[in-house]
XYZ file of C-alpha atoms in Angstrom:
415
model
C -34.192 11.248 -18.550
C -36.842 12.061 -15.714
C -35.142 13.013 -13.146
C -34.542 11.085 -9.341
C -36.773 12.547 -6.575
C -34.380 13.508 -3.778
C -34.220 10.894 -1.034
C -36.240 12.318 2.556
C -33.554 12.509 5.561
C -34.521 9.297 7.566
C -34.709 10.565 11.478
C -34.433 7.154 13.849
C -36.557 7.240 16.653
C -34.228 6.552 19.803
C -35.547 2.907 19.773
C -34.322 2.781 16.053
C -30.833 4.355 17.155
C -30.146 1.916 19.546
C -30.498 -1.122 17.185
C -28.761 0.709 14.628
C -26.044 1.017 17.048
C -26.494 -2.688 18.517
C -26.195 -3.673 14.969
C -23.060 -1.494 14.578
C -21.019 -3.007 17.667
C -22.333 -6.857 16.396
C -20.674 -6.155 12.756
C -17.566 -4.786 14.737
C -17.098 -7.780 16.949
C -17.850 -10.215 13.669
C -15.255 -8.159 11.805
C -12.815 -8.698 14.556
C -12.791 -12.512 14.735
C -12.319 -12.105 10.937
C -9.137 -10.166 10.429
C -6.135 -11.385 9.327
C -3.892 -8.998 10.948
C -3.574 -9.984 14.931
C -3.326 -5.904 16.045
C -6.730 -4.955 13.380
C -8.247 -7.552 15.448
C -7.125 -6.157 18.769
C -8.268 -3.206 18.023
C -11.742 -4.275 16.673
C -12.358 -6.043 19.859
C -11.872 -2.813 22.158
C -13.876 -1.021 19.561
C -16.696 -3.502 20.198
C -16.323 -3.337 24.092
C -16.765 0.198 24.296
C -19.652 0.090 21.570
C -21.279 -2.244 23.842
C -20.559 -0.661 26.968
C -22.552 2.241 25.521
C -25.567 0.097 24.790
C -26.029 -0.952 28.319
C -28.598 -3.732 29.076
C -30.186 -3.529 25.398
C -30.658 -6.744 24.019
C -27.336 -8.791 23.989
C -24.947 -6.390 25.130
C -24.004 -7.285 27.720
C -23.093 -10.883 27.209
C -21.172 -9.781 23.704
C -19.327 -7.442 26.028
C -17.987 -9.885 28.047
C -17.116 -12.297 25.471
C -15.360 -9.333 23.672
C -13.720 -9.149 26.985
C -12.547 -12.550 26.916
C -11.163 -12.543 23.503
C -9.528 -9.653 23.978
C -6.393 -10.959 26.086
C -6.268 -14.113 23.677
C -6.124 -11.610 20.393
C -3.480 -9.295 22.301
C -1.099 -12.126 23.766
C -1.860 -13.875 19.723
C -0.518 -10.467 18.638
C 2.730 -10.075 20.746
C 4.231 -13.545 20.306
C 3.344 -12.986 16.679
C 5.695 -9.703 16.833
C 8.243 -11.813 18.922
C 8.483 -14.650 16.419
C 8.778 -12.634 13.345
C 11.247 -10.067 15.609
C 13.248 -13.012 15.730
C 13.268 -14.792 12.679
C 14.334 -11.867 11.124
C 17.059 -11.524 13.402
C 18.196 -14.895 12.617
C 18.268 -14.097 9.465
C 19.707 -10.160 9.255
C 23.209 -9.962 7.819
C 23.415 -6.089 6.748
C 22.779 -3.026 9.239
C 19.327 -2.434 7.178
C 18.573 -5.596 8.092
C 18.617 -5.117 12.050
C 17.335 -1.483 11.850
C 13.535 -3.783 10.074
C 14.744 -6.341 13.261
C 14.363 -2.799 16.094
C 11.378 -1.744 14.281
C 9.579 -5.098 14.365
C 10.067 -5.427 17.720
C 9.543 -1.707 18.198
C 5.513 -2.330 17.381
C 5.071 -3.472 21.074
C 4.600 -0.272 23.489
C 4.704 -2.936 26.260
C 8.146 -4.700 27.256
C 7.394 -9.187 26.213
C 9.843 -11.418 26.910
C 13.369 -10.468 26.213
C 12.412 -8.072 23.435
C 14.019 -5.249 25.254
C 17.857 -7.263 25.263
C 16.871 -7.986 22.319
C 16.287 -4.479 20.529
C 19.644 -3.271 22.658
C 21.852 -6.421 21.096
C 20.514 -5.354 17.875
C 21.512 -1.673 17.998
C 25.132 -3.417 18.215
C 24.772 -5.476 15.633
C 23.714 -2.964 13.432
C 26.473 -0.540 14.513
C 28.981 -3.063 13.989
C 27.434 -4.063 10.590
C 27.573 -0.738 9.078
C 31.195 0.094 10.108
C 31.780 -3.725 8.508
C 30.327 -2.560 5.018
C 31.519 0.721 5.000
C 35.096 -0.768 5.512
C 35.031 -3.757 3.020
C 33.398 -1.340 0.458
C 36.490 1.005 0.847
C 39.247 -2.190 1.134
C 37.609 -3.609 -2.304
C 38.169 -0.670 -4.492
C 41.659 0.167 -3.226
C 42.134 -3.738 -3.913
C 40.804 -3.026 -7.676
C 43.920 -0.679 -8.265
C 46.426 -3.501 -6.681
C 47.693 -0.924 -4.420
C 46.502 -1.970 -0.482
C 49.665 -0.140 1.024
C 48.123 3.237 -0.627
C 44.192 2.308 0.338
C 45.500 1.983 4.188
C 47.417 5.020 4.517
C 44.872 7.227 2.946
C 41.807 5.532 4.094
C 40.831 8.839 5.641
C 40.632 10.719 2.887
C 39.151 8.129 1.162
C 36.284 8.381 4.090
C 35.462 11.552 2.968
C 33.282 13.309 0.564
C 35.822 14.585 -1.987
C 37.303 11.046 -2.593
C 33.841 9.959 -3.191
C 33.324 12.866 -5.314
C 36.502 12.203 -7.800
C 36.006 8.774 -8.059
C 32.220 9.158 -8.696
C 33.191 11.543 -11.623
C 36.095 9.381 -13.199
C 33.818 6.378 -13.857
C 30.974 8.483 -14.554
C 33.540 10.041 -17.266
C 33.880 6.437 -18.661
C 30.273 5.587 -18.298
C 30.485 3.387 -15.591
C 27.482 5.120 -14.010
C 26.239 1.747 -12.039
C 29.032 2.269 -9.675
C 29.578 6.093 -10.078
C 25.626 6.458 -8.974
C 26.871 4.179 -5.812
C 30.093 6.407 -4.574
C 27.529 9.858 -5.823
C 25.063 8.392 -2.886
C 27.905 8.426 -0.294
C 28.369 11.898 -0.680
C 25.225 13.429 -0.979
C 25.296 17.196 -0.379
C 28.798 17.619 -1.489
C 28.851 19.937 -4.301
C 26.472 19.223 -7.308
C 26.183 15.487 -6.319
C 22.845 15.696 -6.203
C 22.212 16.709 -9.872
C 25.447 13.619 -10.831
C 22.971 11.264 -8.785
C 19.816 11.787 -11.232
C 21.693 11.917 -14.235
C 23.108 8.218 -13.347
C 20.555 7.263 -12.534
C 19.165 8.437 -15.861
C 21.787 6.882 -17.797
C 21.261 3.362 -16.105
C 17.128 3.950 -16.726
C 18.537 4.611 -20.791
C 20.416 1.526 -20.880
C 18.367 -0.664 -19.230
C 15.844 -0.223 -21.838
C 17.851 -0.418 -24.967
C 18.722 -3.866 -23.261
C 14.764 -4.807 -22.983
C 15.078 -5.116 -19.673
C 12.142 -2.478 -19.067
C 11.391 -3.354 -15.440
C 14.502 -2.257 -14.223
C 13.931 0.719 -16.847
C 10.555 2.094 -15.182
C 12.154 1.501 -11.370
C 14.940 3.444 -11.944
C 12.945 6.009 -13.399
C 10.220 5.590 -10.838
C 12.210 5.866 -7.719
C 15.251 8.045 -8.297
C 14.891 10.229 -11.692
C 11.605 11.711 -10.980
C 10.837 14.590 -13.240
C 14.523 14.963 -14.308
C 14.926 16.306 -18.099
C 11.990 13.848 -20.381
C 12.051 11.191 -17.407
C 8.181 11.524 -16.888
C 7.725 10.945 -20.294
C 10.030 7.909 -21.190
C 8.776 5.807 -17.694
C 5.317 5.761 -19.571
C 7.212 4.624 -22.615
C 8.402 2.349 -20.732
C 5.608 1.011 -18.681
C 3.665 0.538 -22.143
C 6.518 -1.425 -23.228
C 6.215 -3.823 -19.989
C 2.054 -4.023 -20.536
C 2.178 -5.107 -24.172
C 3.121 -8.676 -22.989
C 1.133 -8.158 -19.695
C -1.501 -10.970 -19.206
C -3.949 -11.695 -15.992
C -2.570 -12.341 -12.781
C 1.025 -10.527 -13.967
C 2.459 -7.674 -11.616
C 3.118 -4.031 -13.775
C 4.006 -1.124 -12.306
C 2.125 2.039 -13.442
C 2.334 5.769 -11.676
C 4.861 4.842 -9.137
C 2.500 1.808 -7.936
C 2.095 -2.072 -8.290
C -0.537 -3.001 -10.181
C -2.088 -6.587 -10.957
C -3.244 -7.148 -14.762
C -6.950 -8.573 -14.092
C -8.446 -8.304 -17.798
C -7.697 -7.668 -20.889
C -9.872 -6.108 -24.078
C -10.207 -4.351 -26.981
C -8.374 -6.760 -28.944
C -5.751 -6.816 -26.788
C -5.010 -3.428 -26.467
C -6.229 -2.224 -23.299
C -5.902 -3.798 -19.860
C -7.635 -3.552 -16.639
C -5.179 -2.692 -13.369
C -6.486 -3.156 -9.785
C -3.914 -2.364 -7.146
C -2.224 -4.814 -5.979
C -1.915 -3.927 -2.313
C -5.119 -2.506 -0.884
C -4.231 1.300 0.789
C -4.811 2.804 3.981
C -7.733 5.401 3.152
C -7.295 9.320 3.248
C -10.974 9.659 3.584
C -13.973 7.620 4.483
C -16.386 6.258 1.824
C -18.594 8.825 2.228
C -18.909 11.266 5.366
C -21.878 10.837 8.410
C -25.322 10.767 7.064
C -24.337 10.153 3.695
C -25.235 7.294 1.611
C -23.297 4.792 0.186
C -24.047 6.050 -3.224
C -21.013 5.305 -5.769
C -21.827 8.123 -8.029
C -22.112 11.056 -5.031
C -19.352 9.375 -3.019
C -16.694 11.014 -1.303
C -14.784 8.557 -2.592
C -15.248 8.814 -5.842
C -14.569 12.579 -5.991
C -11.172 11.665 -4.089
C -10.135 9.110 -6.698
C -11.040 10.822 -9.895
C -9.702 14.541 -8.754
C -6.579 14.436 -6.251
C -5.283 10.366 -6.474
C -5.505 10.655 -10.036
C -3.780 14.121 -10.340
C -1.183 13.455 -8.039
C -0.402 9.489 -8.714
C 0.073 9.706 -12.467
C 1.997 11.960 -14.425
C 0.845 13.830 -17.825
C 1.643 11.143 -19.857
C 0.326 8.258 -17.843
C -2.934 10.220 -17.408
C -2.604 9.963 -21.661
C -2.964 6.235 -21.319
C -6.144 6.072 -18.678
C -9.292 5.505 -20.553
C -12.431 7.149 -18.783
C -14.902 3.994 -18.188
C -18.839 3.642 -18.050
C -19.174 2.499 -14.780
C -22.336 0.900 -14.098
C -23.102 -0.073 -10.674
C -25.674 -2.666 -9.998
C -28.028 -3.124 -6.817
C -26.671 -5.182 -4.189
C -26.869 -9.235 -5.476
C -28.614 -10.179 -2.005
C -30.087 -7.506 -0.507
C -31.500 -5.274 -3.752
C -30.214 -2.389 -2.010
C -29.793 0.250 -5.431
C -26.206 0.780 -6.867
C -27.568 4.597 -8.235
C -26.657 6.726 -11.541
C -24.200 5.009 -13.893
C -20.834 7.156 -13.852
C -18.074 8.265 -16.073
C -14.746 7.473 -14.566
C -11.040 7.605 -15.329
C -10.724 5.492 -11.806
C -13.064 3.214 -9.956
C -13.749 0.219 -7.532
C -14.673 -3.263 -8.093
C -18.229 -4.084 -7.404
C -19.181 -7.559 -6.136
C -19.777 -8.971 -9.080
C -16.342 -8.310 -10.492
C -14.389 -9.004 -7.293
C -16.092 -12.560 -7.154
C -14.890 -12.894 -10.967
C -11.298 -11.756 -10.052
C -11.159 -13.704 -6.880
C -8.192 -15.803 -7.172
C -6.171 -13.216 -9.114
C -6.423 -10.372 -6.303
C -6.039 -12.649 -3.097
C -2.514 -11.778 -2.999
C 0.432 -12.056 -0.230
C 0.721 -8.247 0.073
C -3.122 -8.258 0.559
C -3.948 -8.294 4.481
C -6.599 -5.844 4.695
C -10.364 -5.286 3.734
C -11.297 -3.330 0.904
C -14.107 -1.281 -0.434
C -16.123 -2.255 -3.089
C -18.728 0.166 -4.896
C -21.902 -2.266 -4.695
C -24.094 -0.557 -1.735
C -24.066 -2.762 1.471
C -27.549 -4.251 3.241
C -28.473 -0.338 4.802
C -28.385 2.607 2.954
C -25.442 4.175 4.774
C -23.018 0.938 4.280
C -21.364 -0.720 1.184
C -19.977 -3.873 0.300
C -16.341 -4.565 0.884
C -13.832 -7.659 0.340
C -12.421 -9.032 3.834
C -8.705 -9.781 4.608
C -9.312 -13.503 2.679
C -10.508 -12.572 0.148
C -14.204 -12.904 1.562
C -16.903 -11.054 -0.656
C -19.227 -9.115 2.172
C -22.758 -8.155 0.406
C -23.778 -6.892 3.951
C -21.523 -4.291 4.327
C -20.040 -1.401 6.323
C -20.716 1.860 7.693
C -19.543 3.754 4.734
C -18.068 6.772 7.717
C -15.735 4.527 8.803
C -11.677 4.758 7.721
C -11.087 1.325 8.882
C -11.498 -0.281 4.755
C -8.556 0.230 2.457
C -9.046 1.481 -0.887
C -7.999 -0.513 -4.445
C -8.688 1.510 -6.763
C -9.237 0.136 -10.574
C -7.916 1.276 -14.091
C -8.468 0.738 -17.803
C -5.547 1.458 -19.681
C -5.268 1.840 -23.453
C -1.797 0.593 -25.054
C -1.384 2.259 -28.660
């Protein structure tokens, strides 16, 4: 294969710069009356001002500025009495003191005082204080209850309070493999002796029984979220997980390497499925550093995804299961704009072609942000991306940018 000649550096002329930098602050202010999330779009609309600002008398600038300006309360007071009326729903709603620590933190997102938020965040401190000593209470009154002897629970409800009596009662119903509850008293005491170590191998034990049951989902969170690399954990979660994507058609929710995953495909007679994440993340990294181009194959990006997320997200085993895909990525649908070299990858993005296919399936509740996509945008620094709605953007974005979220794509072989 002949090989590509290497691209010359493209200098702007200053006249050049400026448009490219008019055209910049436009796609910012577009992208702002776009966004889902009230605060991206407060945010996007200062962004624009000061890109404007910069640009002086050229062209449009500005009368964008000032309608920028203009928007800008509108998106801000949109924002705040959107953080008031979920603050408050969920207070209506909050029972435990988990419930109004999310309450303080909700309202906690405005650095300016709105409305009553600050008699608000203060009446919820007490409510949480007074919910915690509640459950911690009724939690000890219960199990004295169990053993018919209240008299005894009240007059030593101080010891009971304290580490060792959740240590020896952790221990007799582990010793009788009641390790649902034991794992519950373990967690009240962590720190106390080797409670740490009676913790995992609970935990363990409910993972192990969970999955002779067939109940496999509970199996792989357990193992997920508390075991960790304890004794063959690592090993049996990917058991597990397999187990959960045999039955695992389009549009179902899996969880694979400690993430939620959506099934979009499936192939090879059944026996391998494609997994897009199915909550867009906040990127580590831009697309591809300044004065790059938005070349899949040379990306940033890429190297990111196939090197340290894939490294550090799945374990050994999991990494077993994770085919490593031709990617072939086409020039952009509407604007020609070439996709490059076809790759070899154990983990990939969408390009425009298959996000339009997998439309419906990936516009999902948890999804509130825009996302890359590998196709190469209208300009050869930019490349196409997915909007908040689910909106397929062939135009593009500066690829330097760490505004996108990433959702990164697997194929996944069962047997």
């Amino acid at each position: 294969m002949a090989k590509k000649k290497k691209k010359e550096e493209i200098i702007l002329t200053p006249e050049q710069q400026r448009e490219a930098d008019y055209q910049k602050a436009v796609r910012r202010m577009e992208g702002a009356e776009k966004m889902f999330q009230t605060e991206d779009k407060v945010r996007m609309y200062k962004q624009a001002i000061q890109m404007f600002e910069a640009l002086g008398d050229y062209e449009d600038s500005e009368l964008r500025k000032k309608r920028c300006k203009k928007r800008l309360p509108l998106a801000r007071a949109e924002h705040r009495e959107e953080v008031y009326r979920t603050g408050m729903q969920m207070k209506a709603k909050a029972k435990s003191a988990s419930d109004y620590g999310k309450v303080i933190a909700e309202f906690q997102k405005l650095k300016r005082e709105y409305k009553d938020i600050p008699d608000q965040i203060a009446e919820c401190r007490k409510l949480r204080e007074k919910a915690a000593q509640n459950e911690r209470t009724a939690g000890i009154v219960k199990r004295f209850l169990v053993l018919g002897a209240l008299a005894a629970a009240l007059a030593l409800v101080f010891f009971l309070r304290s580490p060792a009596a959740y240590y020896l009662e952790g221990s007799f119903l582990m010793g009788i493999g009641d390790y649902e509850r034991a794992d519950t008293l373990f967690s009240g005491c962590r720190g106390y002796r080797d409670t740490e170590q009676k913790v995992l191998e609970c935990s363990y034990q409910r993972s192990l029984a969970a999955a002779q049951k067939g109940d496999y989902k509970k199996a792989v969170r357990l193992m997920t979220k508390q075991v960790g690399d304890y004794k063959d954990a690592l090993e049996k979660n990917a058991q597990y997980e397999m187990e959960l994507l045999q039955n695992a058609q389009p549009g179902d929710t899996v969880t694979f390497g400690a993430m939620k995953w959506l099934v979009a495909e499936t192939a090879g007679d059944g026996k391998e499925r494609l997994l897009v994440r199915k909550s867009p993340a906040n990127a580590v990294l831009a697309y591809q550093e300044a004065n790059g181009t938005a070349v899949w194959a040379t990306s940033d990006l890429r190297k990111w995804l196939n090197h340290e997320f894939y490294e550090q997200s799945f374990s050994k085993f999991e990494r077993q299961r994770i085919l490593r895909t031709q990617v072939a990525t086409a020039a952009n649908s509407v604007y020609g704009t070439d996709g490059g070299a076809d790759t070899d990858d154990f983990v990939f993005l969408l390009d425009e072609r298959e996000a339009e296919r997998y439309k419906k399936l990936l516009l999902t509740k948890q999804n509130k942000k825009s996302w890359w996509l590998r196709t190469p945008g209208r300009a050869g620094d930019s490349a196409a991306f997915v909007s908040a709605n689910g909106t397929v953007m062939p135009y593009g974005y500066a690829v330097n940018t760490k505004e996108l979220a990433v959702r990164p794509a697997i194929w996944v072989q069962l047997d």
